[in-house]
Amino acid sequence: MWSPSETPRPEQPTGRQPTVLMTAVKAGRVNQGRVLQALHDLGPLSRADLARLAGVSRATIGSIVQPLLERGLLAEGEPQRGATPGGKPARPLWFAPDSPPLAAVHLVPGWVEAALVSADGRILAAASGRFRVTAPAATVVDCVVDRLNAVLAGSAARALGVGIAVGGIVESTSGTIVACNLMPELSGLPLGPLVSERVDLPVHLDLHPRAQAIGDRWSGPGRGEQSFASIYIGEAIGAGLFLNGAIHCGPAGAGGEIGHTVVDVRGRTCRCGQRGCWETIATRDWLREEAARLRLPAAQAMTTALLAGLSAAGNADAKELFERYAHNLALGVVNLQQILAPGLFILHGDVIAGGEALRGRVERQARSQLPPRSAAEPQITFGSAHDRTTLLGAAGLVLSQSFPLVG
Amino acid sequence: MWSPSETPRPEQPTGRQPTVLMTAVKAGRVNQGRVLQALHDLGPLSRADLARLAGVSRATIGSIVQPLLERGLLAEGEPQRGATPGGKPARPLWFAPDSPPLAAVHLVPGWVEAALVSADGRILAAASGRFRVTAPAATVVDCVVDRLNAVLAGSAARALGVGIAVGGIVESTSGTIVACNLMPELSGLPLGPLVSERVDLPVHLDLHPRAQAIGDRWSGPGRGEQSFASIYIGEAIGAGLFLNGAIHCGPAGAGGEIGHTVVDVRGRTCRCGQRGCWETIATRDWLREEAARLRLPAAQAMTTALLAGLSAAGNADAKELFERYAHNLALGVVNLQQILAPGLFILHGDVIAGGEALRGRVERQARSQLPPRSAAEPQITFGSAHDRTTLLGAAGLVLSQSFPLVG
DNA sequence: CTGGGTATGTACGGGCTTCTGACATACCGA
DNA sequence: TCGGTATGTCAGAAGCCCGTACATACCCAG
């Protein structure tokens, strides 16, 4: 039961994308999505609150919310007194504790993690497993389905669907892994349909940084934000761009390859073949090389946490390197801000260990590098340390697909 | 009668953006916009064609189109025989020759151009004027209104509205010019409301590169494209980003400042204070400096056309510089492609004079700099030489605002 | 000249959604 | 016990899209 929910119509007179019209029922789904989003953004709200928020009548909100209550996705909380005396107390709406859960998978080279997530973002069950990077595709699929079945077994209610986040290049419309540098066996694998058939649930496949961005939006620092960039800085660098209320996705799932934007055209050669990619000066590898050059202690095991410690302890070389690393990180942020002006940048991965010392430095650097005329100063935030964001985002993929926010 | 058409609701419980819901009538407007877009993309189409294109019944298209016919925006053409024999000949729909026109203004330092544009993108009348860059704001407003009245007088039908494209930083929601480096007198000027009051028409103000992108979309190489970047390369560099069927606009109208993204962090200092902005190696100024360094003939008046000529004539230095310039241009394109993957890049401004020789070089350079795994190779196109695109785009602003394509 | 075939445009009822106004409900305080 | 106030709901109306059926217009074969 493979269901990308929007199968492209088979034949079009021209080669371009079809013109798609708005329908009453589509409008209804969009509105349901907007209400869910508002609840996620602002916490439990009564129908009256939602009506004021959207500028519509309470009756309208009632009719939008009704199907969600009947499906068991939402539930009414205890009546609560408002600030003003008098009046009927409002019954806040919130995600039902026993709502149909969402299944999520995070697949990276050699490792897979599956989880069952409640609609309000709590992880109900989790299971993970390792596999050989060189394992054949079938083994990987088995591993994914195994872990998925393990977490699905823990729930009496049938899950709404499965979201899969993959590190690599994917085509989300067909659910196919186009390429995966570190697991070449998976290239061309239609993982979405395969898993969908085995677990008999709709499956949504997408890029890891994009899922991460959705996770930030649903239950991270991006909550309630209209635009932000969610950047992963680890062995590689990628970004999920949330722009004007929707995750950005180029043709065939491209985009977000911010790690391979050139910032130092005469710099060192990147493994992608280009010179001076951001990755060459902003990943841990760069940090360790520079640390070794400066003969810092434990250079080969250098982390942002260690460096922050050395810097705070007064090591001049470490201090300089720390500042330079912040500068390098800020470079990519600044470029993105100039182009898209998301305003908010949520950093994940290795940098998080650098803590407030690093965050503040990056933010200061970024702001000083931007022209003062910029209306809103960009804000830098770190994701949470125990990084379940991607997993939550994978779950959010299911909701995003079920309730599209934009027509 | 200032009308940004979507005045934000006055008071919200929270500080964030309001939740906005979909309405039947909104859906109707969106569908009207989609139909107009399809017509603009594909030329005159019958109702049956449109129905097939959108996958809906002919009756639906009929009801969508009816109000547009009654408003005089569209008209039925002569019955035309289809390819197959038999059947009632289709009556193609197209923009009415006597449809209500759109007014457009292009305002740059020292110069203003106004035009009356028909709905199908023909320029019906034009007027331009100069003013001193240091002139007070009132003078500039007078100049704009004068030229506007001049072109408006030529039409019996009342115009739908006025679109104004401004080189500078604007806030489109309030119609205010936030800052304008080369005309500091205009900073903070609420040009939109001022003009709207004087000509008694709704006015839509936006950034020059964004208007340019809309122009490309409505009547340029971007026609029918879902995503592309429209880049202006002149004394400065700016970009309008058309992403997934909508023009991208950051908070307060920010974004698109691609000229000040860093590509050569150890390069020369930009006037913005940063080092190695794309502008420092991709504008005409760089070209002339390098030409002078190489002692090329007419270095101080060097243009891409001249350089292309010298290169074709066999001048080795010119050839090398030409290639290097193409490389520099490609740098920005590649970065944008990595981040957003628009797939299509429409270049305007000085570079156009470089002709196919330059276009081909930039495209080749860009493709060679991108990893081969990229699904779709980026395409480079030049705008038309007699560049009326911005003016047409300013007119398109009016339509875009009247018929939003995305709910 | 006539009738079959085909494709276009339109009329009508049905379903879905939101909007408006009115009504029942629930709590507070006098 | 009775106003005052805020919440949630019900019924009717309006707007939009959808499916079907019907009138229209043309070609072509006989």
mmCIF file of C-alpha atoms in Angstrom, chain A residues 7-170:
data_model
loop_
_atom_site.group_PDB
_atom_site.id
_atom_site.type_symbol
_atom_site.label_atom_id
_atom_site.label_comp_id
_atom_site.label_asym_id
_atom_site.label_seq_id
_atom_site.Cartn_x
_atom_site.Cartn_y
_atom_site.Cartn_z
ATOM 1 C CA THR A 7 0.442 10.330 -7.135
ATOM 2 C CA PRO A 8 1.093 12.505 -10.150
ATOM 3 C CA ARG A 9 -1.588 12.211 -12.749
ATOM 4 C CA PRO A 10 -0.430 9.820 -15.438
ATOM 5 C CA GLU A 11 -0.611 11.766 -18.656
ATOM 6 C CA GLN A 12 -0.337 15.470 -19.273
ATOM 7 C CA PRO A 13 -0.661 17.211 -22.625
ATOM 8 C CA THR A 14 2.569 19.085 -21.962
ATOM 9 C CA GLY A 15 5.726 18.074 -20.218
ATOM 10 C CA ARG A 16 5.453 20.633 -17.433
ATOM 11 C CA GLN A 17 4.018 20.216 -14.003
ATOM 12 C CA PRO A 18 0.250 19.957 -13.997
ATOM 13 C CA THR A 19 -1.901 22.840 -12.918
ATOM 14 C CA VAL A 20 -3.491 21.812 -9.663
ATOM 15 C CA LEU A 21 -6.617 23.464 -8.401
ATOM 16 C CA MET A 22 -7.947 24.111 -4.952
ATOM 17 C CA THR A 23 -10.894 22.083 -3.736
ATOM 18 C CA ALA A 24 -13.273 22.419 -0.840
ATOM 19 C CA VAL A 25 -12.054 19.168 0.658
ATOM 20 C CA LYS A 26 -8.429 20.195 0.093
ATOM 21 C CA ALA A 27 -9.155 23.458 1.846
ATOM 22 C CA GLY A 28 -10.590 21.461 4.704
ATOM 23 C CA ARG A 29 -7.449 19.369 5.056
ATOM 24 C CA VAL A 30 -5.285 22.458 4.905
ATOM 25 C CA ASN A 31 -7.324 24.056 7.648
ATOM 26 C CA GLN A 32 -7.078 20.983 9.812
ATOM 27 C CA GLY A 33 -3.328 21.132 9.352
ATOM 28 C CA ARG A 34 -3.220 24.796 10.280
ATOM 29 C CA VAL A 35 -5.194 24.153 13.443
ATOM 30 C CA LEU A 36 -2.902 21.300 14.418
ATOM 31 C CA GLN A 37 0.078 23.514 13.744
ATOM 32 C CA ALA A 38 -1.338 26.282 15.890
ATOM 33 C CA LEU A 39 -1.910 23.851 18.721
ATOM 34 C CA HIS A 40 1.616 22.556 18.403
ATOM 35 C CA ASP A 41 2.948 26.084 18.340
ATOM 36 C CA LEU A 42 0.992 27.539 21.184
ATOM 37 C CA GLY A 43 0.013 24.624 23.375
ATOM 38 C CA PRO A 44 -3.532 23.607 24.320
ATOM 39 C CA LEU A 45 -6.110 26.091 23.092
ATOM 40 C CA SER A 46 -9.871 26.222 23.315
ATOM 41 C CA ARG A 47 -12.020 26.511 20.227
ATOM 42 C CA ALA A 48 -12.705 30.114 21.157
ATOM 43 C CA ASP A 49 -8.960 30.807 21.355
ATOM 44 C CA LEU A 50 -8.410 29.276 17.964
ATOM 45 C CA ALA A 51 -11.297 31.255 16.526
ATOM 46 C CA ARG A 52 -9.811 34.526 17.769
ATOM 47 C CA LEU A 53 -6.400 33.477 16.498
ATOM 48 C CA ALA A 54 -7.650 32.798 13.010
ATOM 49 C CA GLY A 55 -10.251 35.548 12.924
ATOM 50 C CA VAL A 56 -13.118 33.172 12.251
ATOM 51 C CA SER A 57 -16.186 32.209 14.204
ATOM 52 C CA ARG A 58 -16.158 29.589 16.902
ATOM 53 C CA ALA A 59 -18.562 27.501 14.881
ATOM 54 C CA THR A 60 -16.058 27.234 12.055
ATOM 55 C CA ILE A 61 -13.339 26.028 14.383
ATOM 56 C CA GLY A 62 -15.800 23.587 15.830
ATOM 57 C CA SER A 63 -16.483 22.047 12.464
ATOM 58 C CA ILE A 64 -12.792 21.906 11.595
ATOM 59 C CA VAL A 65 -11.904 20.275 14.857
ATOM 60 C CA GLN A 66 -14.795 17.814 14.951
ATOM 61 C CA PRO A 67 -13.296 15.227 12.565
ATOM 62 C CA LEU A 68 -9.983 15.405 14.414
ATOM 63 C CA LEU A 69 -11.747 14.648 17.678
ATOM 64 C CA GLU A 70 -13.635 11.792 16.093
ATOM 65 C CA ARG A 71 -10.461 10.316 14.665
ATOM 66 C CA GLY A 72 -9.039 10.367 18.157
ATOM 67 C CA LEU A 73 -6.164 12.660 17.203
ATOM 68 C CA LEU A 74 -7.302 15.422 19.515
ATOM 69 C CA ALA A 75 -9.107 15.352 22.838
ATOM 70 C CA GLU A 76 -10.764 17.862 25.109
ATOM 71 C CA GLY A 77 -8.983 18.639 28.360
ATOM 72 C CA GLU A 78 -10.440 19.604 31.711
ATOM 73 C CA PRO A 79 -12.464 22.836 31.729
ATOM 74 C CA GLN A 80 -10.184 25.678 32.720
ATOM 75 C CA ARG A 81 -10.895 29.024 34.224
ATOM 76 C CA GLY A 82 -9.923 31.963 32.106
ATOM 77 C CA ALA A 83 -8.387 35.163 33.353
ATOM 78 C CA THR A 84 -11.659 37.080 33.434
ATOM 79 C CA PRO A 85 -14.324 36.129 35.953
ATOM 80 C CA GLY A 86 -17.607 34.859 34.668
ATOM 81 C CA GLY A 87 -18.365 32.943 31.545
ATOM 82 C CA LYS A 88 -18.330 29.289 30.705
ATOM 83 C CA PRO A 89 -14.885 27.817 31.248
ATOM 84 C CA ALA A 90 -13.079 26.822 28.094
ATOM 85 C CA ARG A 91 -12.266 23.207 27.280
ATOM 86 C CA PRO A 92 -8.760 23.202 25.896
ATOM 87 C CA LEU A 93 -7.988 21.018 22.909
ATOM 88 C CA TRP A 94 -4.837 18.987 22.835
ATOM 89 C CA PHE A 95 -3.433 15.866 21.274
ATOM 90 C CA ALA A 96 -5.116 12.834 22.727
ATOM 91 C CA PRO A 97 -2.903 10.712 24.963
ATOM 92 C CA ASP A 98 -4.187 7.625 23.162
ATOM 93 C CA SER A 99 -4.106 9.139 19.697
ATOM 94 C CA PRO A 100 -2.962 6.958 16.816
ATOM 95 C CA PRO A 101 0.822 7.119 16.992
ATOM 96 C CA LEU A 102 3.324 7.825 14.249
ATOM 97 C CA ALA A 103 6.176 5.561 13.322
ATOM 98 C CA ALA A 104 9.579 7.023 12.559
ATOM 99 C CA VAL A 105 12.820 5.670 11.172
ATOM 100 C CA HIS A 106 16.215 7.301 11.054
ATOM 101 C CA LEU A 107 18.570 5.528 8.710
ATOM 102 C CA VAL A 108 22.254 6.389 8.557
ATOM 103 C CA PRO A 109 25.150 4.351 7.279
ATOM 104 C CA GLY A 110 25.490 1.289 9.464
ATOM 105 C CA TRP A 111 22.762 2.223 11.869
ATOM 106 C CA VAL A 112 19.007 2.399 12.008
ATOM 107 C CA GLU A 113 16.728 3.691 14.711
ATOM 108 C CA ALA A 114 12.983 3.298 14.784
ATOM 109 C CA ALA A 115 10.509 4.815 17.176
ATOM 110 C CA LEU A 116 6.857 5.109 17.874
ATOM 111 C CA VAL A 117 5.944 8.724 18.499
ATOM 112 C CA SER A 118 2.768 10.159 19.923
ATOM 113 C CA ALA A 119 1.074 12.992 18.101
ATOM 114 C CA ASP A 120 2.310 15.482 20.677
ATOM 115 C CA GLY A 121 5.909 14.433 20.176
ATOM 116 C CA ARG A 122 6.616 11.960 22.966
ATOM 117 C CA ILE A 123 8.644 8.901 22.085
ATOM 118 C CA LEU A 124 6.587 5.887 23.139
ATOM 119 C CA ALA A 125 8.966 3.169 22.097
ATOM 120 C CA ALA A 126 12.300 2.950 20.362
ATOM 121 C CA ALA A 127 14.495 0.292 18.849
ATOM 122 C CA SER A 128 17.795 0.515 17.049
ATOM 123 C CA GLY A 129 20.127 -1.787 15.232
ATOM 124 C CA ARG A 130 23.433 -1.923 13.457
ATOM 125 C CA PHE A 131 24.310 -3.397 10.120
ATOM 126 C CA ARG A 132 27.370 -3.584 7.966
ATOM 127 C CA VAL A 133 27.822 -0.587 5.694
ATOM 128 C CA THR A 134 28.539 -3.001 2.896
ATOM 129 C CA ALA A 135 25.486 -5.121 3.578
ATOM 130 C CA PRO A 136 23.204 -5.775 0.623
ATOM 131 C CA ALA A 137 20.062 -3.711 0.285
ATOM 132 C CA ALA A 138 17.777 -6.559 1.281
ATOM 133 C CA THR A 139 19.518 -6.865 4.632
ATOM 134 C CA VAL A 140 19.059 -3.183 5.311
ATOM 135 C CA VAL A 141 15.382 -3.376 4.424
ATOM 136 C CA ASP A 142 14.997 -6.365 6.732
ATOM 137 C CA CYS A 143 16.702 -4.468 9.498
ATOM 138 C CA VAL A 144 14.435 -1.469 9.052
ATOM 139 C CA VAL A 145 11.277 -3.560 8.946
ATOM 140 C CA ASP A 146 12.381 -5.557 11.994
ATOM 141 C CA ARG A 147 12.906 -2.503 14.175
ATOM 142 C CA LEU A 148 9.719 -0.993 12.846
ATOM 143 C CA ASN A 149 7.697 -4.074 13.727
ATOM 144 C CA ALA A 150 9.295 -4.087 17.151
ATOM 145 C CA VAL A 151 8.061 -0.615 17.988
ATOM 146 C CA LEU A 152 4.734 -1.058 16.237
ATOM 147 C CA ALA A 153 4.014 -4.137 18.334
ATOM 148 C CA GLY A 154 3.994 -2.014 21.461
ATOM 149 C CA SER A 155 0.907 -0.104 20.460
ATOM 150 C CA ALA A 156 -2.645 -1.301 20.363
ATOM 151 C CA ALA A 157 -3.731 1.578 18.104
ATOM 152 C CA ARG A 158 -2.813 1.377 14.473
ATOM 153 C CA ALA A 159 -0.174 3.922 13.482
ATOM 154 C CA LEU A 160 -1.033 6.706 11.071
ATOM 155 C CA GLY A 161 1.996 6.052 8.945
ATOM 156 C CA VAL A 162 5.768 5.776 8.804
ATOM 157 C CA GLY A 163 8.267 8.543 8.213
ATOM 158 C CA ILE A 164 11.799 7.644 7.181
ATOM 159 C CA ALA A 165 14.735 10.044 7.315
ATOM 160 C CA VAL A 166 17.731 9.026 5.268
ATOM 161 C CA GLY A 167 21.213 10.472 5.111
ATOM 162 C CA GLY A 168 21.788 10.635 1.385
ATOM 163 C CA ILE A 169 20.013 11.791 -1.700
ATOM 164 C CA VAL A 170 16.425 10.722 -1.954
#
